[in-house]
Short mmCIF file of C-alpha atoms in Angstrom, two decimals:
data_model
loop_
_atom_site.label_atom_id
_atom_site.label_comp_id
_atom_site.label_asym_id
_atom_site.label_seq_id
_atom_site.Cartn_x
_atom_site.Cartn_y
_atom_site.Cartn_z
CA MET K 1 81.33 87.92 84.00
CA ALA K 2 83.04 90.80 84.99
CA SER K 3 86.11 91.78 83.24
CA GLY K 4 89.43 90.29 83.53
CA ASN K 5 90.97 93.94 84.92
CA LYS K 6 88.46 92.73 88.62
CA ILE K 7 88.78 89.88 89.25
CA LEU K 8 92.82 88.76 88.55
CA SER K 9 93.53 88.25 92.31
CA VAL K 10 93.02 85.40 94.05
CA GLY K 11 93.97 86.34 97.33
CA VAL K 12 94.55 89.34 99.27
CA SER K 13 97.57 89.38 97.68
CA ASP K 14 98.76 87.83 94.35
CA HIS K 15 101.74 88.16 92.11
CA THR K 16 99.85 86.44 88.54
CA GLY K 17 99.21 89.84 86.76
CA ASP K 18 95.54 90.24 84.40
CA ASN K 19 97.40 86.74 82.02
CA THR K 20 96.62 89.36 79.31
CA THR K 21 98.59 88.98 76.11
CA SER K 22 99.23 91.48 73.04
CA LEU K 23 99.12 88.10 70.84
CA PRO K 24 95.40 86.90 69.22
CA SER K 25 93.17 84.77 70.73
CA SER K 26 91.02 82.08 69.53
CA PRO K 27 87.01 81.64 70.20
CA LYS K 28 88.27 78.59 71.91
CA ASP K 29 91.43 80.47 73.96
CA ASP K 30 89.46 83.08 75.35
CA VAL K 31 86.07 80.55 76.72
CA GLU K 32 88.67 78.81 78.55
CA LYS K 33 91.01 82.28 79.63
CA ALA K 34 86.83 83.28 80.81
CA ALA K 35 86.92 79.87 82.62
CA SER K 36 89.52 80.79 83.96
CA LEU K 37 89.46 84.35 85.22
CA ASP K 38 85.49 82.95 87.15
CA THR K 39 87.79 80.43 88.69
CA ASP K 40 90.25 82.03 90.30
CA ALA K 41 87.72 84.69 90.98
CA GLN K 42 85.74 82.40 93.03
CA GLU K 43 88.72 81.11 94.36
CA ARG K 44 89.30 84.92 96.16
CA LEU K 45 86.05 85.11 97.59
CA ASP K 46 86.61 81.58 99.30
CA LYS K 47 89.24 82.25 101.12
CA LEU K 48 88.45 85.83 101.91
CA ARG K 49 85.61 83.45 103.59
CA ASN K 50 87.26 81.02 105.32
CA THR K 51 90.36 83.68 106.82
CA TYR K 52 88.14 86.53 108.23
CA GLY K 53 84.82 85.09 108.27
CA ALA K 54 82.62 86.40 105.10
CA THR K 55 83.94 87.93 102.02
CA TRP K 56 81.94 90.37 98.48
CA ASP K 57 79.02 89.50 97.55
CA SER K 58 80.41 88.72 94.17
CA PRO K 59 83.55 90.00 91.60
CA ASP K 60 82.08 92.96 91.35
CA ASP K 61 81.11 94.37 94.29
CA PRO K 62 81.25 97.94 94.55
CA GLU K 63 82.14 97.67 98.36
CA ASP K 64 85.55 95.70 97.60
CA PRO K 65 88.41 98.17 97.38
CA PHE K 66 89.77 97.03 93.97
CA ASN K 67 86.58 98.00 92.56
CA TRP K 68 85.99 101.34 93.48
CA SER K 69 86.04 104.40 91.14
CA ALA K 70 88.99 105.88 89.73
CA PRO K 71 88.18 109.06 91.38
CA ARG K 72 87.47 107.54 94.71
CA LYS K 73 90.65 105.84 94.53
CA VAL K 74 92.57 109.14 93.28
CA SER K 75 91.18 111.39 95.77
CA ILE K 76 92.04 109.11 98.57
CA GLY K 77 95.66 108.45 97.27
CA VAL K 78 95.80 112.59 96.92
CA ILE K 79 94.69 112.67 101.06
CA PHE K 80 97.48 110.17 101.98
CA SER K 81 99.56 111.85 99.52
CA LEU K 82 99.72 115.54 101.23
CA GLY K 83 100.04 113.86 105.17
CA GLN K 84 103.75 111.94 103.50
CA LEU K 85 104.31 115.66 102.20
CA ILE K 86 104.11 116.69 105.37
CA THR K 87 106.45 113.75 106.39
CA LEU K 88 108.82 114.75 104.34
CA MET K 89 108.29 119.00 105.10
CA SER K 90 109.26 118.22 108.30
CA ALA K 91 112.26 115.85 108.34
CA SER K 92 114.38 118.63 106.00
CA MET K 93 112.39 122.36 107.28
CA ILE K 94 114.68 123.03 109.58
CA ALA K 95 118.42 122.37 107.47
CA ALA K 96 117.95 125.96 106.66
CA ALA K 97 117.75 127.25 109.80
CA LEU K 98 120.12 124.44 111.98
CA ASP K 99 122.66 128.15 112.26
CA SER K 100 119.68 130.32 114.34
CA ILE K 101 118.73 127.23 116.37
CA LYS K 102 122.32 126.71 117.13
CA LYS K 103 123.02 130.34 117.88
CA ASP K 104 119.27 130.77 119.78
CA LEU K 105 119.70 127.79 121.94
CA ASP K 106 123.92 128.39 122.28
CA ILE K 107 124.27 124.31 120.55
CA ASN K 108 127.62 123.35 119.03
CA ALA K 109 127.00 122.11 115.42
CA SER K 110 127.00 118.00 116.98
CA THR K 111 124.52 118.82 118.83
CA ALA K 112 122.30 120.94 116.80
CA GLN K 113 122.70 117.59 113.85
CA ILE K 114 121.13 115.86 116.40
CA ILE K 115 118.38 117.67 116.52
CA PHE K 116 117.61 117.64 113.24
CA SER K 117 118.28 113.57 113.03
CA THR K 118 115.93 113.22 116.69
CA TYR K 119 112.89 112.92 113.33
CA PHE K 120 113.94 109.52 111.94
CA LEU K 121 115.11 108.38 114.98
CA GLY K 122 111.10 108.66 116.68
CA MET K 123 110.72 107.02 113.24
CA ALA K 124 112.38 104.62 113.55
CA PHE K 125 110.33 102.92 116.72
CA GLY K 126 106.97 104.99 115.58
CA PRO K 127 105.90 102.64 113.26
CA PHE K 128 105.92 99.15 114.40
CA ILE K 129 103.42 100.79 116.80
CA ILE K 130 101.20 102.56 114.28
CA ALA K 131 101.83 99.10 111.54
CA ALA K 132 100.66 96.46 114.36
CA TRP K 133 97.32 99.25 114.91
CA ALA K 134 96.83 99.57 111.02
CA GLU K 135 96.67 96.15 110.76
CA THR K 136 94.05 95.47 113.43
CA SER K 137 91.95 98.41 112.80
CA GLY K 138 92.59 99.75 109.81
CA ARG K 139 93.94 102.56 107.82
CA LYS K 140 92.49 105.82 109.12
CA GLN K 141 92.08 105.83 112.38
CA VAL K 142 95.76 105.58 113.20
CA TRP K 143 96.29 108.03 110.87
CA LEU K 144 94.07 110.74 112.12
CA PHE K 145 95.64 109.73 115.40
CA ALA K 146 99.21 109.78 114.44
CA ASN K 147 98.58 113.48 112.75
CA ALA K 148 96.87 114.60 115.83
CA TRP K 149 100.44 112.92 118.24
CA TYR K 150 102.59 114.82 115.51
CA ILE K 151 101.03 118.42 115.49
CA LEU K 152 100.55 118.03 119.74
CA TRP K 153 103.80 117.61 120.03
CA ASN K 154 105.56 119.87 117.32
CA ALA K 155 103.53 123.01 118.17
CA VAL K 156 105.69 122.21 122.01
CA CYS K 157 109.14 121.78 119.89
CA PRO K 158 109.66 126.04 120.07
CA ILE K 159 108.99 127.10 123.41
CA GLY K 160 111.05 128.28 125.48
CA ASN K 161 113.61 127.78 123.64
CA SER K 162 114.81 124.12 125.20
CA LYS K 163 117.45 121.87 124.06
CA VAL K 164 115.56 119.41 125.91
CA LEU K 165 112.30 120.19 124.65
CA MET K 166 113.94 120.22 121.53
CA ILE K 167 115.50 116.99 121.06
CA VAL K 168 112.32 115.69 122.75
CA GLY K 169 109.68 116.89 120.83
CA ARG K 170 111.44 115.91 117.27
CA LEU K 171 112.20 112.93 118.50
CA MET K 172 107.96 112.14 119.24
CA THR K 173 107.05 114.42 116.40
CA GLY K 174 108.90 111.77 113.88
CA ALA K 175 106.80 108.58 115.70
CA GLY K 176 103.49 109.73 114.51
CA ALA K 177 105.32 111.77 111.52
CA SER K 178 106.58 108.08 110.92
CA VAL K 179 102.88 107.19 109.60
CA GLY K 180 102.90 108.73 106.17
CA VAL K 181 106.46 106.11 105.84
CA THR K 182 103.77 103.09 107.55
CA VAL K 183 100.24 104.00 106.15
CA ASP K 184 101.78 105.88 103.86
CA SER K 185 104.38 104.63 102.57
CA SER K 186 105.92 104.38 98.81
CA PRO K 187 108.60 103.28 96.77
CA SER K 188 109.36 105.97 97.35
CA PHE K 189 111.21 107.46 100.33
CA THR K 190 110.83 105.92 99.85
CA GLN K 191 111.44 106.44 98.82
CA ASN K 192 112.89 106.86 100.44
CA ILE K 193 111.20 108.39 100.56
CA ILE K 194 109.96 106.21 100.62
CA ASP K 195 108.42 105.73 99.97
CA ARG K 196 109.83 106.88 101.26
CA PHE K 197 109.97 107.28 101.16
CA GLN K 198 106.36 103.89 104.18
CA LEU K 199 100.97 103.81 105.09
CA THR K 200 100.27 104.83 101.08
CA GLY K 201 101.87 102.08 100.03
CA PRO K 202 99.87 99.88 101.81
CA VAL K 203 96.29 102.13 100.81
CA MET K 204 97.74 102.37 97.30
CA THR K 205 97.73 98.20 97.81
CA ASP K 206 94.50 98.07 98.65
CA VAL K 207 92.78 99.23 96.47
CA TYR K 208 94.91 98.94 93.79
CA ARG K 209 96.19 95.72 91.97
CA GLU K 210 99.62 94.27 91.18
CA GLU K 211 99.79 95.31 87.63
CA GLU K 212 99.01 99.16 88.15
CA ARG K 213 101.12 99.07 91.11
CA GLY K 214 103.79 101.39 89.63
CA LYS K 215 100.87 104.45 88.38
CA SER K 216 99.02 103.89 91.14
CA LEU K 217 102.86 105.13 93.55
CA ALA K 218 103.43 107.44 90.21
CA ILE K 219 99.87 109.68 91.12
CA VAL K 220 100.84 109.61 94.65
CA SER K 221 103.81 109.99 95.81
CA PHE K 222 103.96 113.73 92.98
CA LEU K 223 103.57 115.55 96.72
CA PRO K 224 105.84 113.67 98.27
CA TYR K 225 108.89 114.52 96.57
CA LEU K 226 108.85 118.06 96.74
CA GLY K 227 108.56 117.85 100.80
CA PRO K 228 112.32 117.60 100.31
CA ALA K 229 112.72 121.06 98.02
CA LEU K 230 109.74 122.24 99.74
CA GLY K 231 110.56 122.14 103.70
CA PRO K 232 113.76 123.76 103.70
CA ILE K 233 112.64 126.37 101.34
CA ILE K 234 109.53 127.47 103.81
CA GLY K 235 111.73 127.12 106.09
CA GLY K 236 114.56 129.00 105.35
CA LEU K 237 112.07 131.56 104.20
CA VAL K 238 110.41 131.69 107.31
CA THR K 239 113.56 132.25 109.33
CA GLN K 240 114.58 135.24 107.06
CA LEU K 241 110.86 137.08 106.70
CA ILE K 242 109.82 135.26 111.01
CA ASP K 243 111.80 133.54 112.95
CA TRP K 244 112.74 129.99 112.90
CA GLN K 245 110.36 129.38 115.63
CA TRP K 246 107.17 129.75 113.52
CA ILE K 247 108.59 126.34 111.13
CA PHE K 248 107.27 124.74 113.54
CA TRP K 249 103.76 126.34 114.41
CA VAL K 250 103.29 126.63 110.22
CA MET K 251 103.23 122.82 109.83
CA CYS K 252 101.24 122.47 112.72
CA ILE K 253 98.38 124.77 110.93
CA VAL K 254 98.92 122.61 107.23
CA ASN K 255 98.51 119.63 108.47
CA ALA K 256 95.40 119.97 110.36
CA VAL K 257 93.79 121.18 107.15
CA VAL K 258 94.98 118.68 106.22
CA THR K 259 93.82 115.99 108.21
CA ILE K 260 90.32 117.76 109.00
CA LEU K 261 90.15 116.82 105.00
CA GLY K 262 91.08 113.28 106.19
CA LEU K 263 88.44 113.31 108.93
CA VAL K 264 86.35 113.94 105.96
CA PHE K 265 86.79 111.64 102.91
CA ILE K 266 88.61 109.20 103.85
CA LYS K 267 87.52 105.56 103.13
CA GLU K 268 88.75 102.24 104.91
CA THR K 269 90.64 100.72 102.64
CA TYR K 270 91.86 97.55 104.58
CA THR K 271 90.51 94.71 103.37
CA PRO K 272 90.47 92.05 106.31
CA VAL K 273 89.50 95.34 108.61
CA LEU K 274 86.24 96.03 106.17
CA LEU K 275 85.67 91.89 106.18
CA ARG K 276 85.85 91.50 109.89
CA ARG K 277 83.24 94.36 110.05
CA LYS K 278 81.16 92.63 107.31
CA ALA K 279 81.13 89.68 109.50
CA ALA K 280 80.59 91.16 112.64
CA LYS K 281 77.19 92.22 111.24
CA THR K 282 76.05 88.88 109.89
CA ALA K 283 77.20 86.83 112.65
CA PRO K 284 74.06 87.37 114.57
CA LEU K 285 71.91 86.81 111.44
CA GLY K 286 74.24 83.31 110.24
CA GLY K 287 75.63 84.43 107.61
CA GLY K 288 79.60 85.27 108.87
CA GLN K 289 81.32 83.48 111.12
CA PRO K 290 83.04 85.51 113.82
CA GLY K 291 86.71 86.18 113.97
CA PRO K 292 89.76 86.74 116.67
CA SER K 293 89.39 88.72 119.48
CA LEU K 294 90.79 92.20 119.26
CA ARG K 295 93.51 91.73 121.90
CA THR K 296 94.76 89.04 120.24
CA ARG K 297 95.05 90.45 116.53
CA LEU K 298 96.31 93.63 118.42
CA SER K 299 99.13 91.87 119.89
CA GLY K 300 99.61 88.86 116.59
CA ASN K 301 100.10 92.44 114.46
CA PHE K 302 102.44 94.56 116.39
CA ALA K 303 104.52 91.15 117.18
CA ARG K 304 104.84 90.67 113.52
CA PRO K 305 106.78 93.26 112.07
CA PHE K 306 109.40 91.74 114.86
CA ASN K 307 109.31 88.65 113.74
CA LEU K 308 109.70 89.64 109.86
CA LEU K 309 112.74 91.10 110.13
CA LEU K 310 113.19 88.55 113.24
CA LYS K 311 112.66 85.35 110.84
CA ARG K 312 112.02 86.46 107.18
CA PRO K 313 115.67 87.40 105.16
CA VAL K 314 114.04 89.14 102.76
CA ILE K 315 113.05 91.42 104.97
CA GLN K 316 117.07 92.20 106.58
CA VAL K 317 118.58 92.04 103.23
CA VAL K 318 116.10 95.26 102.79
CA SER K 319 117.00 96.37 105.73
CA VAL K 320 120.27 96.77 105.26
CA LEU K 321 119.81 97.98 101.36
CA LEU K 322 117.35 100.87 102.22
CA ALA K 323 119.07 101.46 105.08
CA ILE K 324 122.65 102.92 103.46
CA ASP K 325 120.58 104.09 100.13
CA PHE K 326 118.96 106.91 103.15
CA GLY K 327 121.61 107.33 105.33
CA ILE K 328 123.74 108.57 102.03
CA TYR K 329 120.31 110.81 101.36
CA VAL K 330 119.36 112.12 104.58
CA PHE K 331 123.34 112.91 105.05
CA LEU K 332 122.78 114.90 101.47
CA LEU K 333 119.74 116.72 102.40
CA SER K 334 121.10 117.86 106.47
CA THR K 335 124.36 119.83 104.74
CA PHE K 336 122.84 120.97 101.13
CA ALA K 337 121.80 124.52 102.92
CA THR K 338 125.15 124.50 104.83
CA LEU K 339 127.74 124.16 102.26
CA TYR K 340 125.99 126.64 100.49
CA ILE K 341 125.90 129.01 103.53
CA SER K 342 129.83 128.87 104.63
CA ARG K 343 130.65 127.42 101.20
CA TYR K 344 129.32 130.08 99.16
CA GLY K 345 128.76 132.71 101.02
CA GLN K 346 124.17 132.74 100.59
CA ALA K 347 122.44 133.58 102.42
CA PRO K 348 119.39 130.78 104.06
CA SER K 349 116.25 131.63 102.31
CA THR K 350 118.60 131.64 98.42
CA ALA K 351 120.83 127.94 100.11
CA SER K 352 117.90 126.36 100.63
CA LEU K 353 116.40 127.34 96.65
CA HIS K 354 119.30 124.51 95.55
CA TYR K 355 116.54 122.35 97.48
CA ILE K 356 115.10 122.29 93.53
CA SER K 357 117.29 119.88 92.62
CA ILE K 358 116.73 116.94 95.10
CA SER K 359 113.01 117.67 93.87
CA ILE K 360 113.80 117.38 90.29
CA GLY K 361 115.14 113.71 91.46
CA SER K 362 112.45 112.44 93.21
CA THR K 363 109.79 113.33 91.27
CA LEU K 364 111.32 112.41 87.90
CA ALA K 365 111.97 109.01 89.35
CA ALA K 366 107.78 109.04 90.78
CA GLN K 367 106.70 109.67 87.53
CA VAL K 368 108.89 108.05 85.39
CA GLY K 369 110.29 105.83 87.25
CA GLY K 370 107.51 104.07 88.34
CA HIS K 371 105.48 103.74 84.90
CA ILE K 372 108.99 102.06 83.56
CA MET K 373 108.91 99.87 86.44
CA ASP K 374 105.53 99.04 85.27
CA CYS K 375 106.15 98.88 81.31
CA MET K 376 109.45 96.57 82.23
CA TYR K 377 107.72 94.25 85.06
CA ARG K 378 104.64 93.25 82.12
CA ARG K 379 107.29 92.36 79.40
CA LEU K 380 109.05 90.08 81.84
CA ARG K 381 106.01 88.71 82.62
CA ASP K 382 104.74 87.60 79.26
CA ARG K 383 107.52 86.48 78.25
CA SER K 384 108.24 84.64 81.39
CA PRO K 385 106.93 80.48 80.38
CA THR K 386 104.41 80.62 82.61
CA LYS K 387 102.72 84.36 82.20
CA GLN K 388 102.97 84.77 85.29
CA GLY K 389 104.88 87.88 87.07
CA LYS K 390 106.65 87.43 90.06
CA PRO K 391 108.95 90.58 92.28
CA GLU K 392 112.12 89.34 90.78
CA PHE K 393 110.89 91.58 88.06
CA ARG K 394 111.66 94.13 89.55
CA ALA K 395 114.77 93.62 89.90
CA PRO K 396 116.23 95.33 86.69
CA TRP K 397 114.83 98.46 87.38
CA MET K 398 117.50 98.81 90.28
CA VAL K 399 120.07 98.01 87.86
CA PRO K 400 119.75 102.42 87.42
CA GLY K 401 119.89 103.59 90.89
CA MET K 402 122.86 100.93 91.48
CA ILE K 403 124.52 103.15 89.07
CA LEU K 404 123.12 106.63 89.41
CA LEU K 405 123.24 107.09 92.90
CA PRO K 406 127.51 106.60 93.41
CA ALA K 407 127.43 108.54 90.28
CA GLY K 408 126.16 112.41 92.06
CA LEU K 409 128.13 111.56 94.52
CA PHE K 410 131.16 111.70 92.65
CA TRP K 411 129.84 114.58 90.89
CA TYR K 412 128.44 116.01 93.72
CA GLY K 413 130.94 116.23 95.88
CA TRP K 414 133.60 116.91 93.48
CA SER K 415 131.91 120.22 92.17
CA ALA K 416 131.53 121.24 95.95
CA GLU K 417 135.33 120.73 96.14
CA ARG K 418 136.42 122.82 93.15
CA ARG K 419 134.42 125.62 94.17
CA LEU K 420 132.91 125.03 90.11
CA PRO K 421 129.53 127.08 89.54
CA TRP K 422 126.52 125.57 91.47
CA ILE K 423 124.80 123.89 88.71
CA MET K 424 126.78 121.92 88.71
CA VAL K 425 126.45 120.98 92.19
CA ASP K 426 122.45 120.77 91.94
CA ILE K 427 123.06 118.85 88.78
CA GLY K 428 125.54 116.41 91.16
CA ALA K 429 122.68 116.47 94.01
CA ALA K 430 119.72 115.54 91.54
CA ILE K 431 121.80 112.82 90.32
CA LEU K 432 122.33 111.41 93.23
CA THR K 433 118.44 112.15 94.43
CA LEU K 434 117.83 110.32 91.00
CA GLY K 435 119.42 107.21 91.82
CA SER K 436 118.46 107.06 95.59
CA PHE K 437 114.67 107.19 94.73
CA VAL K 438 114.76 104.93 91.64
CA PHE K 439 116.38 102.19 93.65
CA SER K 440 114.47 102.36 96.73
CA GLN K 441 110.98 102.30 94.54
CA ALA K 442 111.91 99.00 92.68
CA LEU K 443 113.46 97.43 96.57
CA LEU K 444 110.38 98.78 98.21
CA THR K 445 107.99 97.44 95.54
CA TYR K 446 110.02 93.46 95.18
CA GLN K 447 109.44 93.98 99.19
CA LEU K 448 105.36 95.11 98.82
CA ASP K 449 104.83 92.28 95.86
CA GLU K 450 105.68 89.43 98.51
CA PHE K 451 104.43 91.38 102.03
CA ALA K 452 101.70 92.61 100.21
CA GLU K 453 98.68 91.85 103.21
CA HIS K 454 101.09 92.52 106.02
CA GLY K 455 102.75 95.41 103.77
CA ALA K 456 102.75 97.80 107.05
CA SER K 457 104.51 95.08 109.52
CA ALA K 458 106.62 94.85 106.44
CA ASN K 459 107.02 98.91 105.64
CA ALA K 460 107.99 98.87 109.68
CA ALA K 461 110.84 95.74 110.31
CA SER K 462 112.58 96.92 106.84
CA ARG K 463 112.70 100.91 107.81
CA PHE K 464 113.95 101.15 111.25
CA LEU K 465 116.96 99.66 109.86
CA SER K 466 116.68 103.43 107.32
CA ASN K 467 116.02 105.09 110.50
CA LEU K 468 118.18 104.76 112.77
CA PHE K 469 120.92 105.67 109.48
CA ALA K 470 119.32 108.52 108.88
CA PHE K 471 119.92 109.00 112.93
CA GLY K 472 123.92 108.04 113.07
CA PHE K 473 124.51 109.67 109.32
CA PRO K 474 124.19 113.54 110.35
CA ILE K 475 125.49 113.43 113.26
CA PHE K 476 129.34 112.77 111.19
CA ALA K 477 128.05 114.19 108.58
CA PRO K 478 130.24 117.48 109.69
CA ARG K 479 133.23 115.73 110.60
CA LEU K 480 134.07 113.25 107.66
CA TYR K 481 133.86 116.99 105.57
CA HIS K 482 135.90 118.58 107.91
CA CYS K 483 138.85 115.81 107.77
CA LEU K 484 138.30 114.51 104.15
CA GLY K 485 136.81 117.64 101.90
CA TYR K 486 132.99 117.11 99.75
CA GLY K 487 135.55 116.04 97.01
CA TRP K 488 136.78 112.37 99.56
CA GLY K 489 134.62 112.41 101.46
CA ASN K 490 131.47 112.09 98.65
CA SER K 491 133.38 109.38 96.73
CA LEU K 492 133.61 107.17 100.07
CA LEU K 493 130.31 107.15 100.69
CA ALA K 494 130.51 106.14 96.86
CA PHE K 495 133.21 103.64 96.83
CA VAL K 496 131.01 101.53 99.80
CA TRP K 497 128.12 101.65 98.16
CA LEU K 498 129.43 100.60 94.88
CA VAL K 499 131.81 97.93 96.99
CA LEU K 500 128.22 96.65 99.08
CA VAL K 501 125.35 97.04 97.09
CA GLY K 502 126.16 96.68 93.09
CA PRO K 503 125.92 92.80 93.13
CA VAL K 504 122.94 93.46 94.71
CA PRO K 505 119.97 93.69 90.94
CA LEU K 506 121.89 90.39 89.81
CA LEU K 507 121.28 88.84 93.01
CA VAL K 508 118.24 89.69 93.27
CA TRP K 509 116.98 88.57 89.24
CA LEU K 510 119.43 84.88 90.37
CA ARG K 511 118.71 83.85 93.15
CA GLY K 512 115.61 86.18 94.63
CA ASP K 513 113.23 83.40 94.58
CA ARG K 514 115.33 81.93 97.53
CA LEU K 515 115.52 84.33 99.46
CA ARG K 516 111.81 85.17 99.98
CA ALA K 517 111.40 81.29 100.67
CA LEU K 518 114.16 81.49 103.37
CA GLY K 519 111.78 81.97 107.05
CA ARG K 520 108.02 82.18 104.76
CA GLY K 521 107.21 78.67 106.69
CA LYS K 522 107.76 79.94 110.39
#
């Protein structure tokens, strides 16, 4: 008989947890529990066969991604996270070079911010195609293609110092890079990054069960959360020591190496695709059932993100909340280096070092937050009358993020306004980032619990508005700070957050199940 940890799942997506408890049990209870687990395992295999025309040979089948060895899971997660690191570095890498780009391209500050933020516009639309492709042909194929697309367009961005080519190139680069938040997205970029932060989250859902999800995301999100710091630091150093054009080419070289590693070592993780392939092989022998055609599946998967966004209120609510959260975060990213260059008189390479504070906040959220969230989830599940988990058990972890983000805004804004020592500004930025990532971490995991099988489509739908906000917020940032200053400018954002987001954790806890049920039949 397989262990309870290997056969707890009843479907492709399951919310029951592992049904374990720390209380002692009698031999009779152990027998009943084992029989229940065997029944659940068989029900899962039957459901997979009915849905995809084939199933795993047994609950312990080594071909089932849930049963893969820990080293294989971790290696796949690390390679995907390296790709996501490049996505996040590329988002912020030109922040410290905007003044140089503005001079060489002969553009004003607002146009320079458009060049910065157009990347996020590409990330808003790219996931709709990528999600459909990923849920039709699997994670690996689309990941490789999107990385090649990124390398091509990122390489041509600085050629000829053309404003138009820079804007178009950043748009197309963002579309390719969005594979990192569609196929790799973790409740982080995000968080917000992200995880944002959005295939890492689905890929980790493919290979890790629900009660291990926070731990798995901690494994794969460590490197991506260094991106907000490494991007501007590398960008500032390259700008000062060589030239800003090489920022783009260095990232292309790094991504090419990661893509080659993925080609060699990544295995397909998406259960529906793996079982369809198995069904296709066994159908001629009478052992399987042919599934729907590729065209039927592709058209259905392409429409799914739009349907989720239009017909599922839970996705609409998550989209708005993530948009506000991510918009504020990108607002910080786009203006942080400029603050130290213009207000503190620092060189670009020195100013970019302050992004380390942002990375500290995001890393704390990833490495500590994932474990705390898992612990809270298991404790709430074990205390529930049914001993079963549900997405609403993620709501308590939203509370620290909801409080920390506006606290960081106040601290960072008024420290900069009063020209306090740089360490005070950096502490505020770290608190802001920690709150932003913790909140979206809980929110995205809540979404993944509901849409595990179609996690890529759910990510694409919920991230659409986020990236539109990420495109728009940096454009009006210079004007906001010019009119209100850093103190009242950040305070305005904090008050908006408290009014719109403050009640959310309580509402999710009390009415989250009803929210998820709305539109489910559609």
